[in-house]
Coordinates of C-alpha atoms in Angstrom, one line a residue:
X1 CA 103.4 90.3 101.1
X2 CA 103.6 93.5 99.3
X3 CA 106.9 94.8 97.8
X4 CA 108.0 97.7 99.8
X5 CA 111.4 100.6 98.9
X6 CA 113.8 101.3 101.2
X7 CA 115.0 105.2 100.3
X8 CA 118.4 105.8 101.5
X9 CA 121.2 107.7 101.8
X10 CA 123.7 106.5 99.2
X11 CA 126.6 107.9 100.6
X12 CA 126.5 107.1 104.6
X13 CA 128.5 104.1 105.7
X14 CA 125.9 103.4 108.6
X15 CA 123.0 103.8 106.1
X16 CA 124.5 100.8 103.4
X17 CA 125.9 98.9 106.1
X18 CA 122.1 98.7 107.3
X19 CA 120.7 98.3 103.6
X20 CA 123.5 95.3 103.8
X21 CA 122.1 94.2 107.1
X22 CA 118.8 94.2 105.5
X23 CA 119.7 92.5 102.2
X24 CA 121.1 89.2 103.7
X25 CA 118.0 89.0 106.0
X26 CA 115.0 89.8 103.7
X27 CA 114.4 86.1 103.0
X28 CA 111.2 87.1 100.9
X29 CA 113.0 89.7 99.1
X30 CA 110.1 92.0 99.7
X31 CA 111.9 94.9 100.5
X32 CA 113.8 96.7 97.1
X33 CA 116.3 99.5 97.6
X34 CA 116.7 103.2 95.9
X35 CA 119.4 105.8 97.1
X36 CA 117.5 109.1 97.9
X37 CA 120.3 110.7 95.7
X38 CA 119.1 108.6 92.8
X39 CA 116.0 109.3 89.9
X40 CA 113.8 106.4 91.6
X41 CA 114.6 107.8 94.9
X42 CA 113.8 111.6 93.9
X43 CA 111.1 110.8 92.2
X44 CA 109.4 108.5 95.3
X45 CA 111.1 111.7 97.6
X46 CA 108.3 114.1 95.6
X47 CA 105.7 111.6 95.6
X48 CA 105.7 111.4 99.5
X49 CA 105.9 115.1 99.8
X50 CA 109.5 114.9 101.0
X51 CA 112.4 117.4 100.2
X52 CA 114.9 116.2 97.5
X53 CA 117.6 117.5 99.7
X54 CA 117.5 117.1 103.1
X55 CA 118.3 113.4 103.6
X56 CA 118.0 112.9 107.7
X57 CA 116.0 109.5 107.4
X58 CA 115.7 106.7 105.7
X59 CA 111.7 106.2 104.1
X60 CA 110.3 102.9 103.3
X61 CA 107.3 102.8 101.7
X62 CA 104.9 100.1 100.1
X63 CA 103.6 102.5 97.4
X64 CA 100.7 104.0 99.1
X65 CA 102.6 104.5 102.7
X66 CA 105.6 106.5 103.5
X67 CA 107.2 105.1 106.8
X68 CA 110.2 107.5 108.1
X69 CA 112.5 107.4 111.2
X70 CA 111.7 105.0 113.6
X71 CA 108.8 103.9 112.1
X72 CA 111.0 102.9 108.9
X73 CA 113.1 101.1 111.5
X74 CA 110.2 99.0 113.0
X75 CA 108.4 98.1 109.9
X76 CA 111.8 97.1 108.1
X77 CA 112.0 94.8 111.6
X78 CA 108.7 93.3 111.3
X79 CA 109.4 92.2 107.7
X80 CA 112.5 90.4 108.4
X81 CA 110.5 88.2 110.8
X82 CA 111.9 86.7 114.2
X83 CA 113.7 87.4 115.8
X84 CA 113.9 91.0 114.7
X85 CA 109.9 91.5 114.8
X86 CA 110.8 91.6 118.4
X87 CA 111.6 95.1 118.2
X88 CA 108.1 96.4 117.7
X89 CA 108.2 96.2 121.2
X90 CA 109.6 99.7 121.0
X91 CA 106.7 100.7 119.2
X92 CA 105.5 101.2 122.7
X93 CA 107.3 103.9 123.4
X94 CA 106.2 107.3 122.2
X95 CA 107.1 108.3 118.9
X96 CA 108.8 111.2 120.0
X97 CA 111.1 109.5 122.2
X98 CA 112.0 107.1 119.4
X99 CA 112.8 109.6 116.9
X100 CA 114.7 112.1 119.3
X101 CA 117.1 108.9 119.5
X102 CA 116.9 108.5 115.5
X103 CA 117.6 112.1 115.3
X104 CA 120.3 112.3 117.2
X105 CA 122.3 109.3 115.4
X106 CA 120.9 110.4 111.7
X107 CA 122.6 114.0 112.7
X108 CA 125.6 112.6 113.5
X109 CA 126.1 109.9 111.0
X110 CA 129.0 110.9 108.9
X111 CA 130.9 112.2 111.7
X112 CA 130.6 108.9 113.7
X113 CA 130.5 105.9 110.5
X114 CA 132.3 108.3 108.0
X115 CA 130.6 108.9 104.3
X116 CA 131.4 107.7 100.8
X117 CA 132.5 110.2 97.4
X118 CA 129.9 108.0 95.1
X119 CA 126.5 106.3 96.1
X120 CA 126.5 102.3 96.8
X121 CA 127.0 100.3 93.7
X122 CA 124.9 96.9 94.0
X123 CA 127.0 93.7 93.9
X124 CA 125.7 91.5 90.4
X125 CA 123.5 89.2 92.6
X126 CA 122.0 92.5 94.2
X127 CA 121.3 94.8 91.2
X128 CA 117.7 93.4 90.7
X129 CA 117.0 94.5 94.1
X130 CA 118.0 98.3 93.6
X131 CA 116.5 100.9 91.8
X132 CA 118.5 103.4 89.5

């Protein structure tokens, strides 16, 4: 499978404890992380076309792809396996539908999981898996 990044906010609780989620589920370790606030994570941020600034989704992209919103969300599902590939179920919905729901939670993140001063720093046994 090819390795995909998973751009992030650095400083959201709800965004690291998802990257955590992520982390000890990725059995393959296909999926690598970058904080959008980072170099890596700018510099994939202009690649994609997206603003350096306005962080209101988390991206995953396999290098050629850029995935946001709830598309991010299913595609990050589907490569954890089962049971979580379960969820493209919800790909069934209309894409609209889905990311109104995103929006409103990505919106409201600090206010309802609270934000950190400083970006995520990876455990030791992580670092391999992050990009600066």
């Amino acid at each position: 499978m090819k390795e995909m990044i998973l751009l992030f906010d650095g400083v959201c609780n709800f965004c690291n404890f998802w990257v955590n989620f992520v982390l000890d589920r990725d059995r393959q370790r296909v999926i690598r992380f970058a904080p959008l606030q980072s170099e890596a994570g700018k510099t994939l941020l202009k690649k994609g076309g997206f603003s350096e600034k306005d962080f209101d989704t988390f991206i995953l992209t396999d290098g050629e792809i850029f995935y946001t919103k709830s598309d991010a969300g299913l595609k990050v599902a589907s490569v954890l396996g089962f049971p979580y590939s379960m969820l493209k179920v919800f790909s069934l919905l209309p894409r609209p539908l889905r990311n109104w729901v995103y929006d409103i939670i990505a919106k409201n993140r600090y206010s309802f999981f609270g934000k950190k001063e400083v970006c995520r720093i990876p455990a030791p046994g992580e670092r391999e898996r992050f990009l600066g």
